[in-house]
PDB file of C-alpha atoms in Angstrom:
ATOM      1  CA  MET A 100      53.404  72.163 114.084  1.00  0.00           C
ATOM      2  CA  THR A 101      51.475  75.309 115.010  1.00  0.00           C
ATOM      3  CA  THR A 102      48.743  76.305 112.568  1.00  0.00           C
ATOM      4  CA  LYS A 103      49.699  79.745 111.301  1.00  0.00           C
ATOM      5  CA  SER A 104      47.399  82.751 111.451  1.00  0.00           C
ATOM      6  CA  THR A 105      45.185  83.425 108.456  1.00  0.00           C
ATOM      7  CA  LEU A 106      45.214  86.768 106.659  1.00  0.00           C
ATOM      8  CA  SER A 107      41.874  87.656 108.248  1.00  0.00           C
ATOM      9  CA  GLU A 108      43.276  86.939 111.716  1.00  0.00           C
ATOM     10  CA  ILE A 109      46.311  89.119 111.024  1.00  0.00           C
ATOM     11  CA  GLU A 110      44.063  91.863 109.663  1.00  0.00           C
ATOM     12  CA  LYS A 111      41.883  91.805 112.775  1.00  0.00           C
ATOM     13  CA  ARG A 112      44.892  92.064 115.079  1.00  0.00           C
ATOM     14  CA  PHE A 113      46.235  95.101 113.273  1.00  0.00           C
ATOM     15  CA  ASP A 114      42.805  96.745 113.059  1.00  0.00           C
ATOM     16  CA  ASN A 115      42.884  96.915 116.850  1.00  0.00           C
ATOM     17  CA  ASP A 116      46.464  98.131 117.227  1.00  0.00           C
ATOM     18  CA  VAL A 117      46.642 101.373 115.246  1.00  0.00           C
ATOM     19  CA  ASP A 118      47.692 103.705 118.059  1.00  0.00           C
ATOM     20  CA  ARG A 119      50.652 101.546 119.124  1.00  0.00           C
ATOM     21  CA  PHE A 120      51.987 101.485 115.564  1.00  0.00           C
ATOM     22  CA  SER A 121      51.636 105.258 115.131  1.00  0.00           C
ATOM     23  CA  ASP A 122      54.400 106.267 117.530  1.00  0.00           C
ATOM     24  CA  LEU A 123      57.545 107.595 115.829  1.00  0.00           C
ATOM     25  CA  GLU A 124      59.309 107.807 119.172  1.00  0.00           C
ATOM     26  CA  THR A 125      59.088 104.102 119.975  1.00  0.00           C
ATOM     27  CA  GLY A 126      58.451 102.380 116.654  1.00  0.00           C
ATOM     28  CA  GLN A 127      57.708  98.723 117.266  1.00  0.00           C
ATOM     29  CA  ALA A 128      59.178  98.328 120.720  1.00  0.00           C
ATOM     30  CA  SER A 129      59.475  94.551 120.454  1.00  0.00           C
ATOM     31  CA  THR A 130      61.857  94.807 117.479  1.00  0.00           C
ATOM     32  CA  VAL A 131      65.580  95.284 118.025  1.00  0.00           C
ATOM     33  CA  ASP A 132      66.946  98.661 116.866  1.00  0.00           C
ATOM     34  CA  ALA A 133      63.522  99.807 115.663  1.00  0.00           C
ATOM     35  CA  LEU A 134      64.298 103.534 115.705  1.00  0.00           C
ATOM     36  CA  PHE A 135      67.822 103.029 114.352  1.00  0.00           C
ATOM     37  CA  ASN A 136      66.460 101.203 111.310  1.00  0.00           C
ATOM     38  CA  LEU A 137      63.664 103.731 110.813  1.00  0.00           C
ATOM     39  CA  GLU A 138      66.292 106.460 110.491  1.00  0.00           C
ATOM     40  CA  LEU A 139      68.780 104.316 108.558  1.00  0.00           C
ATOM     41  CA  ILE A 140      66.361 103.229 105.843  1.00  0.00           C
ATOM     42  CA  THR A 141      64.719 106.617 105.392  1.00  0.00           C
ATOM     43  CA  ASP A 142      68.112 108.377 105.373  1.00  0.00           C
ATOM     44  CA  GLY A 143      69.311 105.902 102.748  1.00  0.00           C
ATOM     45  CA  ILE A 144      66.314 106.403 100.500  1.00  0.00           C
ATOM     46  CA  ALA A 145      66.509 110.191 100.833  1.00  0.00           C
ATOM     47  CA  GLN A 146      70.224 110.074  99.965  1.00  0.00           C
ATOM     48  CA  LEU A 147      69.797 107.874  96.871  1.00  0.00           C
ATOM     49  CA  TYR A 148      66.469 109.311  95.681  1.00  0.00           C
ATOM     50  CA  PRO A 149      66.321 113.002  96.658  1.00  0.00           C
ATOM     51  CA  ASP A 150      63.783 113.648  93.870  1.00  0.00           C
ATOM     52  CA  LEU A 151      61.683 110.557  94.568  1.00  0.00           C
ATOM     53  CA  THR A 152      58.435 110.633  92.603  1.00  0.00           C
ATOM     54  CA  GLN A 153      56.871 107.187  93.110  1.00  0.00           C
ATOM     55  CA  LEU A 154      56.917 105.352  96.450  1.00  0.00           C
ATOM     56  CA  LEU A 155      55.141 102.140  97.402  1.00  0.00           C
ATOM     57  CA  ASP A 156      54.909 101.131 101.066  1.00  0.00           C
ATOM     58  CA  ILE A 157      53.593  97.567 101.442  1.00  0.00           C
ATOM     59  CA  GLY A 158      52.288  96.475 104.814  1.00  0.00           C
ATOM     60  CA  CYS A 159      52.566 100.158 105.649  1.00  0.00           C
ATOM     61  CA  GLY A 160      50.798  99.909 108.997  1.00  0.00           C
ATOM     62  CA  ALA A 161      50.168 103.372 110.406  1.00  0.00           C
ATOM     63  CA  GLY A 162      52.743 104.825 108.020  1.00  0.00           C
ATOM     64  CA  ASN A 163      55.791 105.451 110.213  1.00  0.00           C
ATOM     65  CA  TYR A 164      58.364 104.805 107.492  1.00  0.00           C
ATOM     66  CA  THR A 165      56.535 106.882 104.896  1.00  0.00           C
ATOM     67  CA  VAL A 166      55.983 109.717 107.371  1.00  0.00           C
ATOM     68  CA  LYS A 167      59.638 109.732 108.368  1.00  0.00           C
ATOM     69  CA  LEU A 168      60.824 109.557 104.746  1.00  0.00           C
ATOM     70  CA  LEU A 169      58.566 112.358 103.517  1.00  0.00           C
ATOM     71  CA  SER A 170      59.900 114.591 106.296  1.00  0.00           C
ATOM     72  CA  LYS A 171      63.363 114.207 104.708  1.00  0.00           C
ATOM     73  CA  LEU A 172      62.355 114.914 101.084  1.00  0.00           C
ATOM     74  CA  ASN A 173      61.542 118.113  99.234  1.00  0.00           C
ATOM     75  CA  ALA A 174      60.037 116.290  96.255  1.00  0.00           C
ATOM     76  CA  ALA A 175      56.359 116.069  95.283  1.00  0.00           C
ATOM     77  CA  THR A 176      56.373 112.347  95.975  1.00  0.00           C
ATOM     78  CA  ASN A 177      53.387 110.254  94.931  1.00  0.00           C
ATOM     79  CA  VAL A 178      52.763 107.628  97.604  1.00  0.00           C
ATOM     80  CA  THR A 179      50.903 104.334  97.372  1.00  0.00           C
ATOM     81  CA  LEU A 180      50.086 102.767 100.737  1.00  0.00           C
ATOM     82  CA  ALA A 181      49.098  99.086 100.877  1.00  0.00           C
ATOM     83  CA  ASP A 182      47.961  97.156 103.949  1.00  0.00           C
ATOM     84  CA  LEU A 183      45.507  94.493 105.077  1.00  0.00           C
ATOM     85  CA  SER A 184      44.020  96.829 107.687  1.00  0.00           C
ATOM     86  CA  GLN A 185      41.730  99.700 106.690  1.00  0.00           C
ATOM     87  CA  PRO A 186      42.172 101.534 110.027  1.00  0.00           C
ATOM     88  CA  MET A 187      45.953 101.368 109.511  1.00  0.00           C
ATOM     89  CA  LEU A 188      45.588 102.727 105.964  1.00  0.00           C
ATOM     90  CA  ASP A 189      43.349 105.544 107.143  1.00  0.00           C
ATOM     91  CA  ARG A 190      45.864 106.578 109.790  1.00  0.00           C
ATOM     92  CA  ALA A 191      48.809 106.279 107.383  1.00  0.00           C
ATOM     93  CA  LYS A 192      47.136 108.494 104.785  1.00  0.00           C
ATOM     94  CA  GLU A 193      46.049 111.024 107.413  1.00  0.00           C
ATOM     95  CA  ARG A 194      49.656 111.348 108.588  1.00  0.00           C
ATOM     96  CA  SER A 195      51.333 111.227 105.161  1.00  0.00           C
ATOM     97  CA  ALA A 196      49.178 113.466 102.979  1.00  0.00           C
ATOM     98  CA  PRO A 197      50.170 116.774 104.636  1.00  0.00           C
ATOM     99  CA  LEU A 198      53.868 115.997 104.050  1.00  0.00           C
ATOM    100  CA  THR A 199      53.871 115.834 100.246  1.00  0.00           C
ATOM    101  CA  ASP A 200      52.501 117.822  97.327  1.00  0.00           C
ATOM    102  CA  GLY A 201      52.136 114.534  95.480  1.00  0.00           C
ATOM    103  CA  GLU A 202      49.137 112.213  95.561  1.00  0.00           C
ATOM    104  CA  VAL A 203      48.695 109.749  98.430  1.00  0.00           C
ATOM    105  CA  THR A 204      46.562 106.737  97.553  1.00  0.00           C
ATOM    106  CA  THR A 205      45.627 103.690  99.602  1.00  0.00           C
ATOM    107  CA  THR A 206      44.894 100.154  98.507  1.00  0.00           C
ATOM    108  CA  LYS A 207      43.551  97.534 100.918  1.00  0.00           C
ATOM    109  CA  GLY A 208      44.641  93.939 100.708  1.00  0.00           C
ATOM    110  CA  ASP A 209      47.543  91.542 100.381  1.00  0.00           C
ATOM    111  CA  PHE A 210      50.236  93.044  98.155  1.00  0.00           C
ATOM    112  CA  ARG A 211      50.685  89.678  96.457  1.00  0.00           C
ATOM    113  CA  SER A 212      47.224  89.916  94.885  1.00  0.00           C
ATOM    114  CA  LEU A 213      46.696  93.678  94.597  1.00  0.00           C
ATOM    115  CA  PRO A 214      46.539  95.060  91.017  1.00  0.00           C
ATOM    116  CA  LEU A 215      49.547  97.335  91.420  1.00  0.00           C
ATOM    117  CA  LYS A 216      51.143  98.866  88.333  1.00  0.00           C
ATOM    118  CA  GLU A 217      54.330  97.192  87.127  1.00  0.00           C
ATOM    119  CA  ASN A 218      57.567  99.110  86.387  1.00  0.00           C
ATOM    120  CA  ALA A 219      56.047 102.026  88.292  1.00  0.00           C
ATOM    121  CA  TYR A 220      57.944 102.616  91.548  1.00  0.00           C
ATOM    122  CA  GLU A 221      61.414 103.919  92.234  1.00  0.00           C
ATOM    123  CA  VAL A 222      61.288 102.693  95.829  1.00  0.00           C
ATOM    124  CA  ILE A 223      59.349 100.002  97.648  1.00  0.00           C
ATOM    125  CA  ILE A 224      59.411  99.882 101.455  1.00  0.00           C
ATOM    126  CA  ALA A 225      58.617  96.566 103.165  1.00  0.00           C
ATOM    127  CA  THR A 226      59.133  96.682 106.914  1.00  0.00           C
ATOM    128  CA  ALA A 227      57.948  93.916 109.246  1.00  0.00           C
ATOM    129  CA  VAL A 228      55.840  92.374 106.480  1.00  0.00           C
ATOM    130  CA  LEU A 229      57.777  89.675 104.618  1.00  0.00           C
ATOM    131  CA  HIS A 230      57.926  87.402 107.655  1.00  0.00           C
ATOM    132  CA  HIS A 231      54.233  86.713 107.020  1.00  0.00           C
ATOM    133  CA  LEU A 232      55.094  84.834 103.816  1.00  0.00           C
ATOM    134  CA  ARG A 233      54.794  81.072 104.120  1.00  0.00           C
ATOM    135  CA  ASP A 234      56.302  78.380 101.847  1.00  0.00           C
ATOM    136  CA  ASP A 235      59.063  78.604  99.231  1.00  0.00           C
ATOM    137  CA  GLU A 236      56.624  79.200  96.387  1.00  0.00           C
ATOM    138  CA  ASP A 237      55.010  82.041  98.314  1.00  0.00           C
ATOM    139  CA  TRP A 238      58.370  83.720  98.934  1.00  0.00           C
ATOM    140  CA  GLU A 239      59.471  83.399  95.319  1.00  0.00           C
ATOM    141  CA  THR A 240      56.141  84.636  93.929  1.00  0.00           C
ATOM    142  CA  ALA A 241      56.209  87.639  96.273  1.00  0.00           C
ATOM    143  CA  PHE A 242      59.809  88.590  95.456  1.00  0.00           C
ATOM    144  CA  ALA A 243      59.167  88.215  91.720  1.00  0.00           C
ATOM    145  CA  LYS A 244      56.178  90.547  91.975  1.00  0.00           C
ATOM    146  CA  LEU A 245      58.155  93.157  93.898  1.00  0.00           C
ATOM    147  CA  HIS A 246      60.806  93.016  91.174  1.00  0.00           C
ATOM    148  CA  ARG A 247      58.167  93.586  88.479  1.00  0.00           C
ATOM    149  CA  LEU A 248      56.672  96.556  90.332  1.00  0.00           C
ATOM    150  CA  LEU A 249      59.969  98.454  90.435  1.00  0.00           C
ATOM    151  CA  LYS A 250      61.264 100.729  87.714  1.00  0.00           C
ATOM    152  CA  PRO A 251      64.697  99.879  86.289  1.00  0.00           C
ATOM    153  CA  ASP A 252      67.305 100.839  88.934  1.00  0.00           C
ATOM    154  CA  GLY A 253      64.551 100.987  91.529  1.00  0.00           C
ATOM    155  CA  SER A 254      65.095  99.417  94.925  1.00  0.00           C
ATOM    156  CA  LEU A 255      63.388  97.411  97.650  1.00  0.00           C
ATOM    157  CA  TRP A 256      64.132  98.429 101.267  1.00  0.00           C
ATOM    158  CA  VAL A 257      63.424  95.825 103.944  1.00  0.00           C
ATOM    159  CA  PHE A 258      63.600  95.685 107.728  1.00  0.00           C
ATOM    160  CA  ASP A 259      62.374  92.446 109.225  1.00  0.00           C
ATOM    161  CA  LEU A 260      62.645  89.522 111.583  1.00  0.00           C
ATOM    162  CA  VAL A 261      64.873  86.785 110.163  1.00  0.00           C
ATOM    163  CA  ALA A 262      65.642  83.205 111.095  1.00  0.00           C
ATOM    164  CA  HIS A 263      69.014  81.421 111.084  1.00  0.00           C
ATOM    165  CA  ASN A 264      69.720  78.172 109.280  1.00  0.00           C
ATOM    166  CA  ASP A 265      71.923  76.728 112.010  1.00  0.00           C
ATOM    167  CA  THR A 266      69.727  75.560 114.885  1.00  0.00           C
ATOM    168  CA  LYS A 267      72.343  76.361 117.535  1.00  0.00           C
ATOM    169  CA  ILE A 268      72.765  79.910 116.233  1.00  0.00           C
ATOM    170  CA  GLN A 269      68.979  80.294 116.020  1.00  0.00           C
ATOM    171  CA  ASP A 270      68.660  79.240 119.640  1.00  0.00           C
ATOM    172  CA  PHE A 271      71.480  81.548 120.723  1.00  0.00           C
ATOM    173  CA  LEU A 272      70.418  84.697 118.838  1.00  0.00           C
ATOM    174  CA  TYR A 273      66.653  84.255 118.949  1.00  0.00           C
ATOM    175  CA  ARG A 274      65.694  82.282 122.055  1.00  0.00           C
ATOM    176  CA  GLN A 275      68.487  83.463 124.323  1.00  0.00           C
ATOM    177  CA  LYS A 276      69.601  86.918 123.183  1.00  0.00           C
ATOM    178  CA  TYR A 277      66.340  88.222 121.728  1.00  0.00           C
ATOM    179  CA  GLY A 278      64.491  86.561 124.607  1.00  0.00           C
ATOM    180  CA  GLN A 279      66.635  88.513 127.058  1.00  0.00           C
ATOM    181  CA  PHE A 280      65.937  91.729 125.112  1.00  0.00           C
ATOM    182  CA  LEU A 281      62.196  91.135 125.485  1.00  0.00           C
ATOM    183  CA  THR A 282      62.516  90.248 129.172  1.00  0.00           C
ATOM    184  CA  ASN A 283      64.485  93.442 129.811  1.00  0.00           C
ATOM    185  CA  LEU A 284      61.874  95.411 127.898  1.00  0.00           C
ATOM    186  CA  LYS A 285      59.151  94.233 130.262  1.00  0.00           C
ATOM    187  CA  ASP A 286      59.283  90.795 131.867  1.00  0.00           C
ATOM    188  CA  GLU A 287      59.337  87.051 131.130  1.00  0.00           C
ATOM    189  CA  ASN A 288      55.585  86.932 130.558  1.00  0.00           C
ATOM    190  CA  TYR A 289      55.967  89.554 127.844  1.00  0.00           C
ATOM    191  CA  ARG A 290      58.816  87.542 126.309  1.00  0.00           C
ATOM    192  CA  ASP A 291      56.643  84.452 126.188  1.00  0.00           C
ATOM    193  CA  HIS A 292      53.745  86.451 124.738  1.00  0.00           C
ATOM    194  CA  VAL A 293      55.912  87.755 121.878  1.00  0.00           C
ATOM    195  CA  PHE A 294      57.389  84.325 121.197  1.00  0.00           C
ATOM    196  CA  ASP A 295      53.895  82.823 121.128  1.00  0.00           C
ATOM    197  CA  TYR A 296      52.531  85.238 118.556  1.00  0.00           C
ATOM    198  CA  ILE A 297      55.667  84.930 116.412  1.00  0.00           C
ATOM    199  CA  GLU A 298      55.162  81.158 116.438  1.00  0.00           C
ATOM    200  CA  LYS A 299      51.494  81.632 115.532  1.00  0.00           C
ATOM    201  CA  GLU A 300      51.757  84.435 112.991  1.00  0.00           C
ATOM    202  CA  ASP A 301      55.221  84.557 111.418  1.00  0.00           C
ATOM    203  CA  SER A 302      57.384  82.442 109.092  1.00  0.00           C
ATOM    204  CA  PRO A 303      60.743  84.259 108.894  1.00  0.00           C
ATOM    205  CA  ARG A 304      63.526  83.018 106.615  1.00  0.00           C
ATOM    206  CA  SER A 305      67.255  83.556 106.856  1.00  0.00           C
ATOM    207  CA  ILE A 306      68.937  86.531 105.257  1.00  0.00           C
ATOM    208  CA  LEU A 307      70.972  84.161 103.065  1.00  0.00           C
ATOM    209  CA  TYR A 308      67.764  82.528 101.846  1.00  0.00           C
ATOM    210  CA  GLN A 309      66.330  85.925 100.984  1.00  0.00           C
ATOM    211  CA  THR A 310      69.406  87.330  99.252  1.00  0.00           C
ATOM    212  CA  ASP A 311      69.767  84.188  97.119  1.00  0.00           C
ATOM    213  CA  LEU A 312      66.098  84.323  96.158  1.00  0.00           C
ATOM    214  CA  LEU A 313      66.209  88.040  95.350  1.00  0.00           C
ATOM    215  CA  ARG A 314      69.020  87.404  92.867  1.00  0.00           C
ATOM    216  CA  LYS A 315      67.169  84.409  91.455  1.00  0.00           C
ATOM    217  CA  VAL A 316      64.103  86.495  90.559  1.00  0.00           C
ATOM    218  CA  GLY A 317      66.210  89.197  88.905  1.00  0.00           C
ATOM    219  CA  PHE A 318      67.522  91.714  91.423  1.00  0.00           C
ATOM    220  CA  ARG A 319      71.029  92.713  90.312  1.00  0.00           C
ATOM    221  CA  SER A 320      72.458  93.303  93.786  1.00  0.00           C
ATOM    222  CA  VAL A 321      71.577  93.120  97.462  1.00  0.00           C
ATOM    223  CA  GLU A 322      73.273  95.047 100.267  1.00  0.00           C
ATOM    224  CA  ILE A 323      72.884  94.195 103.948  1.00  0.00           C
ATOM    225  CA  ILE A 324      72.832  97.545 105.713  1.00  0.00           C
ATOM    226  CA  HIS A 325      72.298  96.368 109.299  1.00  0.00           C
ATOM    227  CA  LYS A 326      71.914  93.201 111.344  1.00  0.00           C
ATOM    228  CA  HIS A 327      71.444  92.820 115.083  1.00  0.00           C
ATOM    229  CA  LEU A 328      70.429  89.484 116.581  1.00  0.00           C
ATOM    230  CA  CYS A 329      67.418  88.245 114.569  1.00  0.00           C
ATOM    231  CA  PHE A 330      66.546  91.527 112.857  1.00  0.00           C
ATOM    232  CA  THR A 331      68.036  92.638 109.550  1.00  0.00           C
ATOM    233  CA  SER A 332      67.694  95.514 107.124  1.00  0.00           C
ATOM    234  CA  TYR A 333      68.771  95.342 103.484  1.00  0.00           C
ATOM    235  CA  VAL A 334      68.268  96.985 100.110  1.00  0.00           C
ATOM    236  CA  ALA A 335      67.878  95.141  96.800  1.00  0.00           C
ATOM    237  CA  PHE A 336      68.378  96.898  93.452  1.00  0.00           C
ATOM    238  CA  LYS A 337      66.590  96.020  90.212  1.00  0.00           C
TER     239      LYS A 337
END
């Protein structure tokens, strides 16, 4: 079995990749329907929380989701940005602060261990971050913390890589179909490069695993809002 990347290794990779993750026109090109989900999730949050006052973006990267969301709100939204990478946080704050009359704060580190205030946020955004969780205990601890951080009736909005429990379906949707997507995006070498770093860095779980676990830790409902190949977006309500 491949030894997975450490947090420091992940941090270093993202420290050196700020510009690529700052492009609202491309999003993360290697993800399926990146721009569609950027619009879908931010439209959904703006529709359900037009007067949003407290937003937490974990694994915020360069801030694309927060930037896009703030452009759709007229509220004085207070934003908390959390990420392993300080250069990513700096870029995210630089881009976000001019778009809100609320306070934009940054906190560096792993959201699982950060001293974030409980029952404080109406919305938490987690895009392309949960696949870095590892074993069952890690997933459950992380989901339980996210539940505690939300206000009553608050919600968690996720877009991420997912796995499939059936090995034949995993091979079909991930290796074949997603592999072809990556090849078409660039070439077979690029496909292999992406597959290699997913194998090294990521530990995705199935959407059924996640929805069951979200309910187990206390979320009252989960809605799948989009799925294409091995990428899914959903919202979970406290």
